[in-house]
mmCIF file of C-alpha atoms in Angstrom:
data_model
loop_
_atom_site.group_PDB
_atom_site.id
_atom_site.type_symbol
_atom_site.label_atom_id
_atom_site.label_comp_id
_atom_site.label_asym_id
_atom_site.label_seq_id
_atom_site.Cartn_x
_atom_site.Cartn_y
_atom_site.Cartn_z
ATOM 1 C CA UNK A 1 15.434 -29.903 4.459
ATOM 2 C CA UNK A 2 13.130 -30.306 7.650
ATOM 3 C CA UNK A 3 11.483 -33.491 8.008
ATOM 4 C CA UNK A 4 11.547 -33.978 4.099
ATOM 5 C CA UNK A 5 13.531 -36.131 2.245
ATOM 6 C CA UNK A 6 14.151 -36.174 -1.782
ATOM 7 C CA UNK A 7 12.911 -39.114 -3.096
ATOM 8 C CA UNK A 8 15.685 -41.427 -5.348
ATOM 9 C CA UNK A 9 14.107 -39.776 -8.611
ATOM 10 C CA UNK A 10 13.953 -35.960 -6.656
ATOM 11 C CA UNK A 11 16.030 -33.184 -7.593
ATOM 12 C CA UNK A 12 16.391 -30.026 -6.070
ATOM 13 C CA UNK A 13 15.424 -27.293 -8.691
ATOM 14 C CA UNK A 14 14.752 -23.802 -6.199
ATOM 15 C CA UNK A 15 15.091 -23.551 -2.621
ATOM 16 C CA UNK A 16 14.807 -20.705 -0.117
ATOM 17 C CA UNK A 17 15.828 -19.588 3.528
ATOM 18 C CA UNK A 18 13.117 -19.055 5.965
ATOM 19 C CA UNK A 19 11.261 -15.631 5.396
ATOM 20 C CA UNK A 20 8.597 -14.484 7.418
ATOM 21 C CA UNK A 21 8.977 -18.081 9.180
ATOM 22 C CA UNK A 22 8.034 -19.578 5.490
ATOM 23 C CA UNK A 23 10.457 -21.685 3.391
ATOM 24 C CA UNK A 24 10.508 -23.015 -0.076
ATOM 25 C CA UNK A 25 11.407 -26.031 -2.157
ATOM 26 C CA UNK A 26 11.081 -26.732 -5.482
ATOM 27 C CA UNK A 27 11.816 -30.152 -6.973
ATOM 28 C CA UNK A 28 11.455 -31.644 -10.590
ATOM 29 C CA UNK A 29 8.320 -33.469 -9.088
ATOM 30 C CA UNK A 30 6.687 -31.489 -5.815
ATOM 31 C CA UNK A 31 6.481 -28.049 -4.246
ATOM 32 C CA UNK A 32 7.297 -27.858 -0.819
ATOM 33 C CA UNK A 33 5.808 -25.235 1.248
ATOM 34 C CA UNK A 34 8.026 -25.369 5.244
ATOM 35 C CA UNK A 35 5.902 -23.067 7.600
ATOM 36 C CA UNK A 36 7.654 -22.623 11.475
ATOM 37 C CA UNK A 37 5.237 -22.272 14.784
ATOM 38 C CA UNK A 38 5.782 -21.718 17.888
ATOM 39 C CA UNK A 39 3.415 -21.563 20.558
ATOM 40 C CA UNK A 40 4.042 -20.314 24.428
ATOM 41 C CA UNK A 41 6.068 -21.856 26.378
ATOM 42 C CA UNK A 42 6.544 -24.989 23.562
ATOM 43 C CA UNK A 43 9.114 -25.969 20.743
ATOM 44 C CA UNK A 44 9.131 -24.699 17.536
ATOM 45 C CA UNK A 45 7.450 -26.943 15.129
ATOM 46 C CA UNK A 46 7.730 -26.989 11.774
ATOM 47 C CA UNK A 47 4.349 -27.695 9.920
ATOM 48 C CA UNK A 48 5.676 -29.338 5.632
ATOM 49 C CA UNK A 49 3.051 -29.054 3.035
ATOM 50 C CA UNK A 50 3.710 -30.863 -0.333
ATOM 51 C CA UNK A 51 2.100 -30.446 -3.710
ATOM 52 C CA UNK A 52 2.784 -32.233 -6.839
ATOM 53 C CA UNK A 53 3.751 -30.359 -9.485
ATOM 54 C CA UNK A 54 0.488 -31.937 -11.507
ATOM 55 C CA UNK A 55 -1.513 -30.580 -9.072
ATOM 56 C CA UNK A 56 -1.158 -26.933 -10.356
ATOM 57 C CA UNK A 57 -4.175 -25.588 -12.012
ATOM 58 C CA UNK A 58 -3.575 -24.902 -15.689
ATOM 59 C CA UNK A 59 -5.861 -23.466 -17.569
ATOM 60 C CA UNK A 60 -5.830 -22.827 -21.544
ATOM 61 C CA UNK A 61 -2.028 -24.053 -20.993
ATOM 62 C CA UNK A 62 -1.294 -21.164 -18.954
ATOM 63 C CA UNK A 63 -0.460 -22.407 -15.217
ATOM 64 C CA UNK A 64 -2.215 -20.900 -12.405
ATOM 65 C CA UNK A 65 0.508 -18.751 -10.764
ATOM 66 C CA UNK A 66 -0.072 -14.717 -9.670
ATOM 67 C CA UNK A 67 2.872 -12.639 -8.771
ATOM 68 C CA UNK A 68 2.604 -9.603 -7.122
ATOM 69 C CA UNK A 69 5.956 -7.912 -6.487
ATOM 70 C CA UNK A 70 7.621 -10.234 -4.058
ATOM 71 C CA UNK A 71 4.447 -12.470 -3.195
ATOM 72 C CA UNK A 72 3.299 -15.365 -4.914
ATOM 73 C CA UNK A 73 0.120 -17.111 -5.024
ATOM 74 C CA UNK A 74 0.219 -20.751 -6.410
ATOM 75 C CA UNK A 75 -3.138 -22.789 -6.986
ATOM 76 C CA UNK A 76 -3.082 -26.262 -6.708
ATOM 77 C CA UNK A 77 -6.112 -28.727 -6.920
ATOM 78 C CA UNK A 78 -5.650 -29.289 -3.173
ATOM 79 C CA UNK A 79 -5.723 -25.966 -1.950
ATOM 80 C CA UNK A 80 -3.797 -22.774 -2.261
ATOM 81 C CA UNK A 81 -0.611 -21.905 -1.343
ATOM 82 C CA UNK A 82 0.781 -18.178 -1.058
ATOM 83 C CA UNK A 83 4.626 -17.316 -0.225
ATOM 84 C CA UNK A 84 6.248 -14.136 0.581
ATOM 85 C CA UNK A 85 10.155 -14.180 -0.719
ATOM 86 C CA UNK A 86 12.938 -11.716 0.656
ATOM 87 C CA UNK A 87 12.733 -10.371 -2.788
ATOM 88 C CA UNK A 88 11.233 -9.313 -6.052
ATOM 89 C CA UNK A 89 13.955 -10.906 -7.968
ATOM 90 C CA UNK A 90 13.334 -14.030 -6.209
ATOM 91 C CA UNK A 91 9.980 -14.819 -6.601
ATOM 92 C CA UNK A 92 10.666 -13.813 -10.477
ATOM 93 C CA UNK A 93 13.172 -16.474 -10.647
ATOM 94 C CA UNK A 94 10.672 -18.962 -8.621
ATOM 95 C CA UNK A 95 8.021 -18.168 -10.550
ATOM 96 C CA UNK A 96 10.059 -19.007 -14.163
ATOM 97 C CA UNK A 97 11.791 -21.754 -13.321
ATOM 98 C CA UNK A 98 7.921 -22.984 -11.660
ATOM 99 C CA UNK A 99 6.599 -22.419 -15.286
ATOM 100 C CA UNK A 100 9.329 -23.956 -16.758
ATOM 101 C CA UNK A 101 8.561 -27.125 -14.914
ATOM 102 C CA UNK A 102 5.269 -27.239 -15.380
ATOM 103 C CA UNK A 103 5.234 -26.429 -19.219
ATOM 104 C CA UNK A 104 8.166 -27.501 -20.458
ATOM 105 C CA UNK A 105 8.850 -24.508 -22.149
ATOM 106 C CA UNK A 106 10.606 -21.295 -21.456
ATOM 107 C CA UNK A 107 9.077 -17.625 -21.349
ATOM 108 C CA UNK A 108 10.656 -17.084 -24.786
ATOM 109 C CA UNK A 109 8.773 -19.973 -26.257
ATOM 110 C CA UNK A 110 5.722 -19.415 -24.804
ATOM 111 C CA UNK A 111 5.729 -15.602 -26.109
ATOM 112 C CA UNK A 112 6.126 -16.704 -29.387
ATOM 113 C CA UNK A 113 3.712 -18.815 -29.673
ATOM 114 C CA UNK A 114 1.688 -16.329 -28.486
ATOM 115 C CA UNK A 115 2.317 -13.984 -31.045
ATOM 116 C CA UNK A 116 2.224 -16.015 -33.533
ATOM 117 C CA UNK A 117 -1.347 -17.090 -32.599
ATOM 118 C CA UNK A 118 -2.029 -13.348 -32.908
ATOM 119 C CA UNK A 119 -0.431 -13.157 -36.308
ATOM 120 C CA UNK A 120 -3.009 -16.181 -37.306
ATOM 121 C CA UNK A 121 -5.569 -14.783 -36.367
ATOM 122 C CA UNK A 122 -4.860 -11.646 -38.801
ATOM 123 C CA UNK A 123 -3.782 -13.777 -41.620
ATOM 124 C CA UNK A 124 -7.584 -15.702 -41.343
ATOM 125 C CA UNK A 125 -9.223 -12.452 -40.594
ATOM 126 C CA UNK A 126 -7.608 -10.004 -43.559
ATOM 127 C CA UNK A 127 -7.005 -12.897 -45.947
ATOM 128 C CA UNK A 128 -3.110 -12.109 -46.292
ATOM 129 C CA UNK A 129 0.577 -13.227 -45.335
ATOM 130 C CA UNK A 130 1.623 -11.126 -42.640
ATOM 131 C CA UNK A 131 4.655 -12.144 -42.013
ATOM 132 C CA UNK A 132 5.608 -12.312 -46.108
ATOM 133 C CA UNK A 133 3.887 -8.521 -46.210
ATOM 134 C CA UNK A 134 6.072 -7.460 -43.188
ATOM 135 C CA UNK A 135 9.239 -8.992 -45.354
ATOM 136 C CA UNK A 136 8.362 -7.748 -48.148
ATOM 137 C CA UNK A 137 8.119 -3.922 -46.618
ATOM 138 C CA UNK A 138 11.270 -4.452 -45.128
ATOM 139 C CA UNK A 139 13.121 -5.828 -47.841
ATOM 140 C CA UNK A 140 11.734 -3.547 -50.654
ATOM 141 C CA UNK A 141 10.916 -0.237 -48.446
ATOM 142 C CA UNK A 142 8.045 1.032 -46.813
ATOM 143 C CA UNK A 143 7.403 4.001 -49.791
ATOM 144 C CA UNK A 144 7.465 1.423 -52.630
ATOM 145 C CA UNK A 145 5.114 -1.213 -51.029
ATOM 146 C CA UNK A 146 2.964 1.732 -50.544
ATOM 147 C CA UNK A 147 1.584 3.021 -53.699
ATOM 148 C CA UNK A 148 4.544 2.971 -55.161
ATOM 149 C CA UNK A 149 5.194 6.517 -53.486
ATOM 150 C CA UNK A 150 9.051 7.449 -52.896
ATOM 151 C CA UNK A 151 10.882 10.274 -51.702
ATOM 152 C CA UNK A 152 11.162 12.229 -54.836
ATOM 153 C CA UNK A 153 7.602 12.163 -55.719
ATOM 154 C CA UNK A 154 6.682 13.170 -51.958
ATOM 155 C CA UNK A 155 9.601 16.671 -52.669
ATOM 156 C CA UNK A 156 7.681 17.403 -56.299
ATOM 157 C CA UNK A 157 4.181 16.929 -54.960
ATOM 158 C CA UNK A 158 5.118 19.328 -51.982
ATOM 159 C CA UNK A 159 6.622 21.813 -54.156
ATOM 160 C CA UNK A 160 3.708 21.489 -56.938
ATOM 161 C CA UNK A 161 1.208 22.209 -54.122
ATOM 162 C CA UNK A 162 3.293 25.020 -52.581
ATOM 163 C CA UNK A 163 3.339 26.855 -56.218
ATOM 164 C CA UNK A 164 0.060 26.388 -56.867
ATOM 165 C CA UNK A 165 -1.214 28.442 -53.695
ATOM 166 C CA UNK A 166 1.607 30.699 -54.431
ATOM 167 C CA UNK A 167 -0.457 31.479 -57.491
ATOM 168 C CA UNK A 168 -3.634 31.963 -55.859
ATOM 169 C CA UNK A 169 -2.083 34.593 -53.608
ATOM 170 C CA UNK A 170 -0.833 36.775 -56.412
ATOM 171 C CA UNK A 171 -3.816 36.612 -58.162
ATOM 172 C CA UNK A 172 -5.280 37.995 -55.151
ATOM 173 C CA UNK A 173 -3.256 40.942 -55.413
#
């Protein structure tokens, strides 16, 4: 990588080519932001910017990472860092394996957990068992955990209503 070296404890977890004249590095401990300049008549020089990955800004466990489409901004403690990849599909894959890193859990995980907060919060709220309520429904059928209503009785009630206004239109007559 220019003028960076892994440390003995570094691995390489994401890296990029140079986009835009911006290149990327991830590693199990920094982020690694290469930028290229050239002025007139000069060399090219080649500006590194690291950040730890304990640097990002996490807030309610949720690190501080925006995507939009193929940019990402990152916010670190230090500053803020913004990179433009070749593609959509690669700043997704940046952007999980960066939340991966700095979480220690996948995308998977964390959506449970989210949900199941959510399903907490009805359980405190409503007094009740969603999940077992959902199971139950499920298991037993959704017209016998309601009322006790099935099929059958849905047919007769229809037909028991359609007789009876039968009946008030011939007494019309």
């Amino acid at each position: 990588m220019d003028n960076y070296v892994l440390g003995p404890d570094e691995a390489l977890l994401f890296e990029t080519e140079y986009y835009n004249d911006v290149r990327v590095a991830l590693t199990n401990l920094n982020f690694i932001h290469f930028k290229k300049f050239k002025k007139f008549l000069s060399r090219e020089q080649v500006v590194v910017a690291v950040f730890p990955k304990e640097e990002l800004k996490v807030y309610k466990g949720v690190p501080q990472i925006k995507r939009k489409g193929k940019i990402i901004e990152l916010y670190f403690t230090s500053g803020d860092a913004e990179v433009e990849f070749s593609s959509v599909s690669l700043a997704q894959k940046f952007e999980r394996i960066f939340v991966n890193l700095v979480t220690d859990k996948s995308r998977a995980i964390r959506a449970a957990e989210k949900v199941r907060s959510a399903i907490d919060v009805v359980d405190t709220a409503l007094g009740i068992d969603t999940v077992e309520a959902v199971k139950d429904v499920i298991g037993i059928g959704i017209s016998a955990k309601i009322g006790g209503i099935s099929a059958k009785t849905v047919k007769s009630a229809k037909t028991t209503a359609a007789a009876a206004a039968a009946k008030k239109f011939s007494k019309r007559k």
